[in-house]
Coordinates of C-alpha atoms in Angstrom, one line a residue:
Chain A
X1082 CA 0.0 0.0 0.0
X1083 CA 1.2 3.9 -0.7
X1084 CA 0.5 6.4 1.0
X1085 CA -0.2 10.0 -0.3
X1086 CA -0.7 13.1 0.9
X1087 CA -1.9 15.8 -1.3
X1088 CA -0.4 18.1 -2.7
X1089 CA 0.7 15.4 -4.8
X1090 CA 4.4 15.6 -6.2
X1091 CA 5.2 14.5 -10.1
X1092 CA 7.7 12.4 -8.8
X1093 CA 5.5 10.9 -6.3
X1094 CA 3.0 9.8 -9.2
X1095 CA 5.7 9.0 -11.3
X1096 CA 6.5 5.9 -8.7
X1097 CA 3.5 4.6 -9.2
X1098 CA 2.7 2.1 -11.1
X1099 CA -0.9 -0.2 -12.7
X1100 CA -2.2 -2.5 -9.9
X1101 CA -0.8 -0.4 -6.8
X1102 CA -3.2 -0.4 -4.4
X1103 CA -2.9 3.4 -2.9
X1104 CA -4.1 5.8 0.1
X1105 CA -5.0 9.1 -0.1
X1106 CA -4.8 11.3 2.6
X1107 CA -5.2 15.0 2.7
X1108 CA -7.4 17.4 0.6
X1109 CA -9.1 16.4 -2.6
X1110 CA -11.9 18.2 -4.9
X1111 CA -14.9 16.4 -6.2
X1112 CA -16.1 17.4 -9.9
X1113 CA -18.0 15.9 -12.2
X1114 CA -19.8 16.2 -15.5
X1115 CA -20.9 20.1 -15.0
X1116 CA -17.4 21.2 -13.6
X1117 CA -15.2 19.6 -15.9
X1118 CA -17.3 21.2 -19.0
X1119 CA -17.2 24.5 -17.2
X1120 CA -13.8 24.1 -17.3
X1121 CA -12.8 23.2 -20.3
X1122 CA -15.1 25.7 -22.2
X1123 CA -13.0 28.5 -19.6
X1124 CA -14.4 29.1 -16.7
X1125 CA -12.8 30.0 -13.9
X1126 CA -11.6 28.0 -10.3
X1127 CA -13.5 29.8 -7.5
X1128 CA -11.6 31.4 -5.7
X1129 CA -10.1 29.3 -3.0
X1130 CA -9.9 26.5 -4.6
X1131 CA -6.2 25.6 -6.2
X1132 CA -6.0 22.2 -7.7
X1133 CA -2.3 22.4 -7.8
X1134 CA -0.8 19.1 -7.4
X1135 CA -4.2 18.4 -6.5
X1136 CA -6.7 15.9 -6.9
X1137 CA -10.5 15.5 -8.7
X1138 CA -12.7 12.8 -7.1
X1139 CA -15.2 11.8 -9.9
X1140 CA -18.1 12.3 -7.4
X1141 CA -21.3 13.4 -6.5
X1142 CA -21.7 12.7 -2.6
X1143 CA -25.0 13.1 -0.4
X1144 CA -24.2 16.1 2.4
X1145 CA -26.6 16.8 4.6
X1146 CA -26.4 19.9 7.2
X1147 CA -26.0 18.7 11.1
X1148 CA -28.1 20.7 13.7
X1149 CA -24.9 22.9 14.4
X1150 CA -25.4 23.5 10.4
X1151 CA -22.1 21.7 9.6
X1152 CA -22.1 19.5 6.4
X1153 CA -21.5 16.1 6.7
X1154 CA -20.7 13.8 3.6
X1155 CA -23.0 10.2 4.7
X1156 CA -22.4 8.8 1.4
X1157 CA -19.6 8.9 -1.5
X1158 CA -18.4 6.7 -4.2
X1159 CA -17.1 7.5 -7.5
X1160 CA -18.8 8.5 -10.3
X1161 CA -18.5 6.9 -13.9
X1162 CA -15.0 8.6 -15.1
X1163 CA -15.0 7.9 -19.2
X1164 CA -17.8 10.9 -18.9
X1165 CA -14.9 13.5 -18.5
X1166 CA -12.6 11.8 -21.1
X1167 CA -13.5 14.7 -23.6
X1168 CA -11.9 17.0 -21.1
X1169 CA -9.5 15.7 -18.2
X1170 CA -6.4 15.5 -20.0
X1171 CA -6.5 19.3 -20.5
X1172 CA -8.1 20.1 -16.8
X1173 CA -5.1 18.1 -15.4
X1174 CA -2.7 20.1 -17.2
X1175 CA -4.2 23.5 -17.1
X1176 CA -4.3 23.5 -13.5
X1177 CA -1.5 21.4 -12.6
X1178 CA -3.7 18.1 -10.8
X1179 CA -1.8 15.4 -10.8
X1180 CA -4.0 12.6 -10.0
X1181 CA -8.1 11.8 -10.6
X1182 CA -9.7 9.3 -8.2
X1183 CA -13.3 8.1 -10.0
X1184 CA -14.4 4.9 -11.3
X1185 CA -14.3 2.6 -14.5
X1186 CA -11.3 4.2 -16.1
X1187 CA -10.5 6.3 -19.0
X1188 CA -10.1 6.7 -23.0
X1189 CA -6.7 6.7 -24.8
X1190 CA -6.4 10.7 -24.6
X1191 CA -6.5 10.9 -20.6
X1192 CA -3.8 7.7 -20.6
X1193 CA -1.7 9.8 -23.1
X1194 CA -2.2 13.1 -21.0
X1195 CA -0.6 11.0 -18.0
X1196 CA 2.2 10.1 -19.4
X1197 CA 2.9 13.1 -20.6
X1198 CA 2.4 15.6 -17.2
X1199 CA 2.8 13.1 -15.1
X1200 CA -0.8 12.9 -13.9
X1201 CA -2.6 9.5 -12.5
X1202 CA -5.9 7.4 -12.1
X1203 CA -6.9 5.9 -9.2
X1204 CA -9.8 3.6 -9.0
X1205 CA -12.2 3.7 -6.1
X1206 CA -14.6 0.9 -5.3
X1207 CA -17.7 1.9 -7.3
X1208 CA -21.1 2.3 -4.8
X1209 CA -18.9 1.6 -1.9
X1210 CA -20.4 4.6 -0.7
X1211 CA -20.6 4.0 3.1
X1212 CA -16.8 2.8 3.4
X1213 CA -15.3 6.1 1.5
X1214 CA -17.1 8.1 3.4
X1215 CA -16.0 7.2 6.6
X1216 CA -12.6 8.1 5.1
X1217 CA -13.9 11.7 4.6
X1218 CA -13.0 13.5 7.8
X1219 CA -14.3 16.9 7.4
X1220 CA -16.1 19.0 4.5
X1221 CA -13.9 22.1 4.4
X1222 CA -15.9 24.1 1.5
X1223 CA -18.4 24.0 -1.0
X1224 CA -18.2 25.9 -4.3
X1225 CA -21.0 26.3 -7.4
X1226 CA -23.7 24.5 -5.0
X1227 CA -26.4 27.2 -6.3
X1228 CA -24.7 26.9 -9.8
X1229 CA -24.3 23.1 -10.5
X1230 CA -26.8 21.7 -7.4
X1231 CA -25.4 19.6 -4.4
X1232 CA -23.8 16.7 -6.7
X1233 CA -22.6 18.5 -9.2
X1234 CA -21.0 20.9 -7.2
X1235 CA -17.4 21.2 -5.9
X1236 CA -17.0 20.1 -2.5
X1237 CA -13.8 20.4 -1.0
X1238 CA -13.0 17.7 1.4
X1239 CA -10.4 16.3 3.7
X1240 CA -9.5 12.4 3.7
X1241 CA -7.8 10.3 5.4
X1242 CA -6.3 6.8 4.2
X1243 CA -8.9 6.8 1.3
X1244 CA -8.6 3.6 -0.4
X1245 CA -8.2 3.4 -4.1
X1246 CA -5.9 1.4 -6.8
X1247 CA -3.8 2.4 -9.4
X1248 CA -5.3 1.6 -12.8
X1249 CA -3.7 4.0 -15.1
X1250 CA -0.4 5.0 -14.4
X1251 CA 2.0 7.8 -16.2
X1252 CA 3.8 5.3 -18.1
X1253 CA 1.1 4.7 -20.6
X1254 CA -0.4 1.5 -18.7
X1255 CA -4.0 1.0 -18.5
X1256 CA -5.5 -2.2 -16.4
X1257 CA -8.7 -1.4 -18.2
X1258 CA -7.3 -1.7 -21.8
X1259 CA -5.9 -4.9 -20.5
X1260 CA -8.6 -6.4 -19.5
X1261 CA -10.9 -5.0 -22.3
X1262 CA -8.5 -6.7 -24.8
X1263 CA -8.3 -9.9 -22.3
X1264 CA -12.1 -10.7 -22.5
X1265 CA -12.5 -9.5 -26.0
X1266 CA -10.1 -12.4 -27.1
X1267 CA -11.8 -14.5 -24.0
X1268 CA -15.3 -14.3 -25.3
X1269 CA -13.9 -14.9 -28.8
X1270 CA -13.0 -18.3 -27.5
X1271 CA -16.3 -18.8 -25.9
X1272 CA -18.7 -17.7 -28.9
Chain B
X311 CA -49.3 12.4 7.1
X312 CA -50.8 8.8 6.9
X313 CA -49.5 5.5 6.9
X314 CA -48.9 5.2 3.2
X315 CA -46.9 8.1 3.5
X316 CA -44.9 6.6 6.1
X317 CA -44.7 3.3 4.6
X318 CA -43.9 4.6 1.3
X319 CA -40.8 6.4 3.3
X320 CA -39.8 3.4 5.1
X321 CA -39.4 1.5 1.9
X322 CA -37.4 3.8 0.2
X323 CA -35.0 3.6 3.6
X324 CA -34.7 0.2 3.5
X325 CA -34.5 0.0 -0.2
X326 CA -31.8 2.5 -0.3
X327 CA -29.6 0.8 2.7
X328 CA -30.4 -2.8 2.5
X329 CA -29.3 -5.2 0.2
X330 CA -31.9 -7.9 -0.7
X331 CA -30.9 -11.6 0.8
X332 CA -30.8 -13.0 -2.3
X333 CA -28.3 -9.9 -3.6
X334 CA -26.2 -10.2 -0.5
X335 CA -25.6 -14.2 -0.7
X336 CA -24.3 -13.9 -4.0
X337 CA -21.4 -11.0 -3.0
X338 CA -20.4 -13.5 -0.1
X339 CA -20.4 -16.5 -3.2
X340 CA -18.4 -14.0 -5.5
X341 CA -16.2 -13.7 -2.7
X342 CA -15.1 -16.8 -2.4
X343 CA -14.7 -17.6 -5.9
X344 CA -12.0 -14.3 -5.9
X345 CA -8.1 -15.3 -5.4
X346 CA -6.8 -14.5 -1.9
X347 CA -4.5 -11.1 -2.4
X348 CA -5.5 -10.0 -5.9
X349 CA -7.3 -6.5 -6.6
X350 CA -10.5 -7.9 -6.7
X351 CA -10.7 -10.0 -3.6
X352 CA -10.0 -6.5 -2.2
X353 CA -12.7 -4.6 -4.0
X354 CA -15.3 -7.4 -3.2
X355 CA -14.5 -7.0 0.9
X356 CA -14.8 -3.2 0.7
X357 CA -18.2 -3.9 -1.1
X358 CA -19.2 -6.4 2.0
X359 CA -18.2 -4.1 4.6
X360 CA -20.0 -1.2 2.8
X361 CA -23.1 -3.6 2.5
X362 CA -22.9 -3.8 6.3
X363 CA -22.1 0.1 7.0
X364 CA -25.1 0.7 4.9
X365 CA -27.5 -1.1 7.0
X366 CA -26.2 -0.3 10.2
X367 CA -26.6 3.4 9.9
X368 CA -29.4 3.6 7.3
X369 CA -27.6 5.0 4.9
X370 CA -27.3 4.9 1.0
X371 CA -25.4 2.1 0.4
X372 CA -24.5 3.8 -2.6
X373 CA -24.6 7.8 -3.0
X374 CA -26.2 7.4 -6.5
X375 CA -29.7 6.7 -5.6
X376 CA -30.5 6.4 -8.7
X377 CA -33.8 6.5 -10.6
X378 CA -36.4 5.7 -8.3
X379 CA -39.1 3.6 -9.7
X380 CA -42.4 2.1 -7.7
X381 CA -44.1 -1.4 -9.3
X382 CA -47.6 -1.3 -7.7
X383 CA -50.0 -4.1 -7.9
X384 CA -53.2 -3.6 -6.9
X385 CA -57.2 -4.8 -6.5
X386 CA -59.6 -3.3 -9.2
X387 CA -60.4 -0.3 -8.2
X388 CA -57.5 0.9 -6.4
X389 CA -57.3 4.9 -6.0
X390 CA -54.0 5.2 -8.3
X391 CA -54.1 8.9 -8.5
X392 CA -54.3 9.3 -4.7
X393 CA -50.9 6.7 -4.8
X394 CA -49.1 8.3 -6.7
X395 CA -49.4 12.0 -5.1
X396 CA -48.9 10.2 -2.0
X397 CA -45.6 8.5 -3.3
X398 CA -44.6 11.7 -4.9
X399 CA -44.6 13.4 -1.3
X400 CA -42.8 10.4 0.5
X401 CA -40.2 10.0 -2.1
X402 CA -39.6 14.1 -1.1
X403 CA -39.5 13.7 2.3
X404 CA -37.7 10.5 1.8
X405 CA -35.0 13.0 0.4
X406 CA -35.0 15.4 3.2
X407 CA -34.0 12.7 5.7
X408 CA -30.9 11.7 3.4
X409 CA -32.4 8.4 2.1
X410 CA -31.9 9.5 -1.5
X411 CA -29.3 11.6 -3.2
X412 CA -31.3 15.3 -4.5
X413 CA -30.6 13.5 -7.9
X414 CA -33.3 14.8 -10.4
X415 CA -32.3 17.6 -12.9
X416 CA -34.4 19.2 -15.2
X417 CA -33.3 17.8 -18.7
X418 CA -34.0 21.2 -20.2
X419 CA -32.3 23.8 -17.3
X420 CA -30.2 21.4 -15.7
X421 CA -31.6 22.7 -12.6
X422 CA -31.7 19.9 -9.6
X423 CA -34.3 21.4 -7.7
X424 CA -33.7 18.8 -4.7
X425 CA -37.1 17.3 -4.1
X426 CA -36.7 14.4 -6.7
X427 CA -39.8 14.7 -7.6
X428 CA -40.6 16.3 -11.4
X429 CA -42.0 14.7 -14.5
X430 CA -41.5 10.9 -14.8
X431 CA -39.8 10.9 -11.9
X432 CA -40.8 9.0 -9.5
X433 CA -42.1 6.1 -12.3
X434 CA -44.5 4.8 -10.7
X435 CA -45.8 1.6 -12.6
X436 CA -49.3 0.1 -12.0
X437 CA -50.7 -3.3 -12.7
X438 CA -54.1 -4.5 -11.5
X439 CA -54.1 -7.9 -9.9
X440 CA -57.7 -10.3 -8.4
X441 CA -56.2 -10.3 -4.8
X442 CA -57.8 -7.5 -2.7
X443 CA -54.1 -6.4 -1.2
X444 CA -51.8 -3.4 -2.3
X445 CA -48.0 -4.7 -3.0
X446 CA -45.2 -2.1 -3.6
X447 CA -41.9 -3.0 -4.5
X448 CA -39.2 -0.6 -5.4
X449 CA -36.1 -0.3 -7.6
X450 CA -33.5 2.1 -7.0
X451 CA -30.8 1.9 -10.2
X452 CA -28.1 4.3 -10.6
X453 CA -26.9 6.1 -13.6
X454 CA -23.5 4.3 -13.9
X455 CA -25.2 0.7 -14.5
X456 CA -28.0 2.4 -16.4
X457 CA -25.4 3.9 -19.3
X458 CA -24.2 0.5 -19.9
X459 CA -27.8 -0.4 -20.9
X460 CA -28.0 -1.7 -24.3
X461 CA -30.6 -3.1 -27.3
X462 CA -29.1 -4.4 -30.1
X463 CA -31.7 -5.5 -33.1
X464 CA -31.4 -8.6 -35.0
X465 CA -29.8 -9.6 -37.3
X466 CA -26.5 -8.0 -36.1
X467 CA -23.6 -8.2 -39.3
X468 CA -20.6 -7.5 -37.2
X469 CA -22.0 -9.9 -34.0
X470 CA -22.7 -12.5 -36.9
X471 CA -25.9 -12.5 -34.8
X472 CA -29.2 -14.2 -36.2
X473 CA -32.9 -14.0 -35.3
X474 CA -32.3 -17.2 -32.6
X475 CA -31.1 -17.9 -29.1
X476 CA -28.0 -18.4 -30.3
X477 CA -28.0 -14.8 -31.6
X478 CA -29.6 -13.6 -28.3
X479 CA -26.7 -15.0 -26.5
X480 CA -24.2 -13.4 -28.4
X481 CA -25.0 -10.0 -28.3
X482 CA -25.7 -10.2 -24.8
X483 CA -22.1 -11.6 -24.0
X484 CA -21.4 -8.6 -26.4
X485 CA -22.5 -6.1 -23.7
X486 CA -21.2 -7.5 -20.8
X487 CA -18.2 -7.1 -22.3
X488 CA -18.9 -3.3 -23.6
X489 CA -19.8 -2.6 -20.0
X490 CA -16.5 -3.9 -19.0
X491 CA -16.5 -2.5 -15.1
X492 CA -18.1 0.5 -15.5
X493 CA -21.5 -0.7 -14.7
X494 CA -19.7 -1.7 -11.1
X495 CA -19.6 -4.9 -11.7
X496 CA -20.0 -8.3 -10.7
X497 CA -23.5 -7.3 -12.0
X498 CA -26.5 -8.6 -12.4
X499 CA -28.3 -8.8 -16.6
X500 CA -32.3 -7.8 -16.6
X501 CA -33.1 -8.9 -20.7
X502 CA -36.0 -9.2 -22.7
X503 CA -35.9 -10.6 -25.7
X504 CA -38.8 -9.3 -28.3
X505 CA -41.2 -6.0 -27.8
X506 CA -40.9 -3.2 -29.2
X507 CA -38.0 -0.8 -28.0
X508 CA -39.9 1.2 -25.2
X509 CA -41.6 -2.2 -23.9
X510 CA -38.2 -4.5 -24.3
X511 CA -36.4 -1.8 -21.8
X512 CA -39.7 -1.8 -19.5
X513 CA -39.9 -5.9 -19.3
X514 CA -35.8 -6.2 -18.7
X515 CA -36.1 -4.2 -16.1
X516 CA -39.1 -6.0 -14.2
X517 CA -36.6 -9.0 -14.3
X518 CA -35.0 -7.1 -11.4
X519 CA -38.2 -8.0 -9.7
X520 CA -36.8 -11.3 -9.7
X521 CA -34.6 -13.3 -6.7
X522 CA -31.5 -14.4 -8.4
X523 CA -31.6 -18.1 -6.9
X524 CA -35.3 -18.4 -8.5
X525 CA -35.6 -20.8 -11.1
X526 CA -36.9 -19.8 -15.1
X527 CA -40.2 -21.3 -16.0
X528 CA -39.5 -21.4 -19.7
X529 CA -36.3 -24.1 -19.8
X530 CA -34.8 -22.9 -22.9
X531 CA -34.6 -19.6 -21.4
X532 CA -33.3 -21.2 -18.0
X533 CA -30.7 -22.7 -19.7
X534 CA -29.6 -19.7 -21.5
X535 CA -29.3 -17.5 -18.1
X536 CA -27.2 -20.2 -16.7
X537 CA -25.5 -20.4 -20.0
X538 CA -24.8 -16.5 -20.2
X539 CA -24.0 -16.6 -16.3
X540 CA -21.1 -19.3 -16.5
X541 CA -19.5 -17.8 -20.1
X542 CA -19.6 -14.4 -18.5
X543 CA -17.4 -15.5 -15.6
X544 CA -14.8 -16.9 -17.6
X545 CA -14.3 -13.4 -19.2
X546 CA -12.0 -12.0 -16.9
X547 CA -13.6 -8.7 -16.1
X548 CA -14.3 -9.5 -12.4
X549 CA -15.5 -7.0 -9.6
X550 CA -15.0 -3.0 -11.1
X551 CA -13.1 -5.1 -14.4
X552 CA -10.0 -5.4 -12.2
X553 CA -9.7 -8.9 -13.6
X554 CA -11.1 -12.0 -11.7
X555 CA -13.8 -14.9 -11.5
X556 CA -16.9 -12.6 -11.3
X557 CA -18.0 -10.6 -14.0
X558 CA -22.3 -11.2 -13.2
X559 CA -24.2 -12.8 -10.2
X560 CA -26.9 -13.3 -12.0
X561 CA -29.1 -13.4 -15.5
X562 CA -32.7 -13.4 -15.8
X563 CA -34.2 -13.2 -18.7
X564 CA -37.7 -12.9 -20.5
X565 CA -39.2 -12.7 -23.8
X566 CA -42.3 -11.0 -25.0
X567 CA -44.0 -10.6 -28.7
X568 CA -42.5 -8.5 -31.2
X569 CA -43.5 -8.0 -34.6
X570 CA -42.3 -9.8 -37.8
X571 CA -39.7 -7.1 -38.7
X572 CA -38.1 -6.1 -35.7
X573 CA -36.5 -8.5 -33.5
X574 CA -35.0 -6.3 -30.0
X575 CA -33.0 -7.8 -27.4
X576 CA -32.9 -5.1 -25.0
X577 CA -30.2 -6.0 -22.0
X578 CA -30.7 -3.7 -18.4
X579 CA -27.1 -3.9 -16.3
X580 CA -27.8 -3.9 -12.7
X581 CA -24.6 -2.8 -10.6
X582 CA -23.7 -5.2 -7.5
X583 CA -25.8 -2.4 -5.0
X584 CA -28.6 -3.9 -6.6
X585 CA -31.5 -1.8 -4.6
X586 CA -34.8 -3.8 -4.7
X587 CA -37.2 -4.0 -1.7
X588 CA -41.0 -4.4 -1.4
X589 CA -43.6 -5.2 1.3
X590 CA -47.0 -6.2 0.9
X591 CA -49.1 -3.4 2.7
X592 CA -52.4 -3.3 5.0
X593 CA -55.4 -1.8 3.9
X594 CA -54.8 1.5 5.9
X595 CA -51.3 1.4 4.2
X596 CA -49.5 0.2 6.6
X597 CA -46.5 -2.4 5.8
X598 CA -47.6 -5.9 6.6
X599 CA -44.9 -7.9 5.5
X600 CA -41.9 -7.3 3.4
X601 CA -41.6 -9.6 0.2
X602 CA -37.7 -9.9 0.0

């Protein structure tokens, strides 16, 4: 298991490699569909929020306000990634995030990106919603809630230990193209 | 606000942090089937403590919570209209108390106006029945295992897929692996072969309805489930598609009438937090027994 704590370093990701299981600990971002296309078309980070060696959950949580009024995150696993594949490469590189936590991995232009800035993707257990979000320890901020609406918006959150694996790495390997080409031939031999 | 109301509430709860039996046998089977100290082993115990987190603190068991849909049955007669306004309140307040995810948006806006309630949402589908009882069950399916949806018409060139079972059974492998692990796999198939393109989605998904251990009436379609079940497994796509024994936990499958020109096989992907709950309910609307 390695441990990382955001902000993330290039060498740090560089180390890592398809198939490492990883822990995240620190401060990450969510954003999904609505961010990442508010992004790429230009718009702006809100202020406070640098993604500088950062890193994007793919996620929509469910917060809900305590009676003292403090959000709490009660449920929070990824979100379908390929969604973003139109626009993470550039996101990552624009504002210098060096790894993505979502789920079901990523198209041929957001492998390439990785490779070349150094950027990773870590796989979280899909609808393991319960078990992530024990590992979120605090909601520090939320940004575009009016905007975007509560999953769609970005919610900036401290983790600790939050479990994901390595499944595209910045050396151009992809556990998903591996096992997409697997089972093709696989189910080839079974027709 | 009335016992339906509360019921309705109490169904969505359970349905959003409780795993059917049936569901929750089969991630303890896929379990065992993974190798000790590989990625998916791993994934599959995160997914049975999450199973357990969910229940023990009411929770979503996963924060997608998804499309809600209600399958009534009811005696002739039944006040339908007076359901469904009811329903469309509970599934609100359902929402309020952090059972569901404020998950419907306004297709035309974009605006998520957080009660989860707008049009077609809940679906809410009816069906008369000659016992004098009211049964709800309920299916909450997320969007993840919903985009990996597919119908495929028949014949299919590049499948080499004909108007036969054997055809059926090869565009269907075809999907499982399109949806690779991004349905959050192991899943479980929903298929209807036949209807028209509306109706073939609609009957796949009242397969959900379904326990996985029950048995097929019809055995040609039994033995293609069990056929499709054990070929699927030996793809390699395992839990998320890190690799491993189990790609699907289970296959159930239907067929229904379609004309002579078109020939659908429309294929519903259920992800492993496989939402389905129902109870059988009182005549005040109160929950008499649940039916999973």
């Amino acid at each position: 298991m390695t441990n990382l704590t955001t902000p993330l370093t290039e060498e740090q990701v560089r180390s890592l490699k398809v198939g490492d299981p990883a822990s995240i600990s620190g401060v990450i971002f969510t954003g999904r569909d609505a961010v990442h296309k508010y992004l790429y078309e230009g718009g702006e980070l809100p202020e406070g929020v640098c993604l500088e060696g950062g890193v994007i959950y793919h996620c929509g949580p469910v917060v809900v306000k305590d009676d003292k009024g403090v959000w709490r995150v009660t449920a929070a696993g990824p979100t379908t990634s390929i969604r973003e594949e139109p626009y993470q490469a550039d996101i990552m590189k624009k504002f210098g995030v060096r790894g993505v936590i979502g789920k079901g991995g990523m198209g041929a232009k957001t492998l390439d990106g990785c490779n070349e800035n150094g950027n990773v993707y870590l796989h979280a257990i899909g609808g393991a919603a319960q078990v992530l979000a024990e590992h979120i320890v605090k909601v520090r901020n939320v940004y575009f809630l009016e905007e975007f609406g509560s999953p769609e918006a970005i919610w900036e959150l401290e983790v600790d230990q939050f479990p994901a694996v390595v499944t595209m790495d910045s050396h151009g390997q992809s556990l998903h193209d591996k096992v997409a080409a697997d089972s093709q031939a696989a189910l080839e031999d079974n027709l | 606000m009335g016992e339906l109301f509360e019921s309705i509430i109490e169904i969505v709860r359970r349905t959003s942090s409780e795993i059917p039996k049936d569901v929750g046998q089969g991630i303890i089977d896929a379990l065992e089937a993974e190798k000790k100290g590989t990625i998916a082993e791993s994934a599959l115990k995160i997914i049975e403590r999450n199973i357990e987190l969910a229940q023990e603190k009411s929770q979503p068991l996963c924060q997608d919570t998804g499309s809600v849909l209600f399958y009534v049955d009811c005696p002739i007669g039944y006040d339908q209209i007076s359901f469904e306004e009811t329903a469309r309140r509970a599934v609100t307040e359902a929402t309020n108390r952090g059972y569901l995810r404020q998950n419907s948006v306004d297709s035309l806006t974009g605006k998520n106006d957080g009660t989860n309630v707008g049009p077609g949402a809940p679906a809410i589908h009816f069906h008369q029945h000659q016992a004098d009882h009211v049964e709800v069950r309920m299916i909450l399916k997320g969007g993840g295992c919903e985009n990996v949806g597919a119908q495929y018409s028949l014949p299919n060139t590049q499948l080499k897929a004909n108007r036969d079972l054997e055809g059926c059974r090869k565009v269907i492998l075809d999907a499982v692996v399109q949806a690779q692990g991004k349905g959050c796999g192991p899943g479980i198939l929903g298929i209807c072969i036949g209807g028209d393109r509306a109706t073939g989605y609609e009957h796949s998904k009242i397969q959900f309805l379904r326990k996985l251990d029950d048995q097929n009436e019809n055995p040609e379609l039994a033995e293609l489930e069990e056929n499709i079940l054990t070929t699927a497994n030996k793809l390699g796509i395992g839990p998320m598609g890190f690799g491993g024994n189990t790609t699907l936990l289970g296959v159930k499958i239907c067929a229904a009438n379609r004309v002579p020109a078109s020939f659908f096989v429309s294929i519903s992907y259920m992800c492993w937090a496989f939402r389905r709950h129902g109870a059988e309910l009182e005549r005040g609307g109160k929950i008499k027994e649940w039916l999973y």
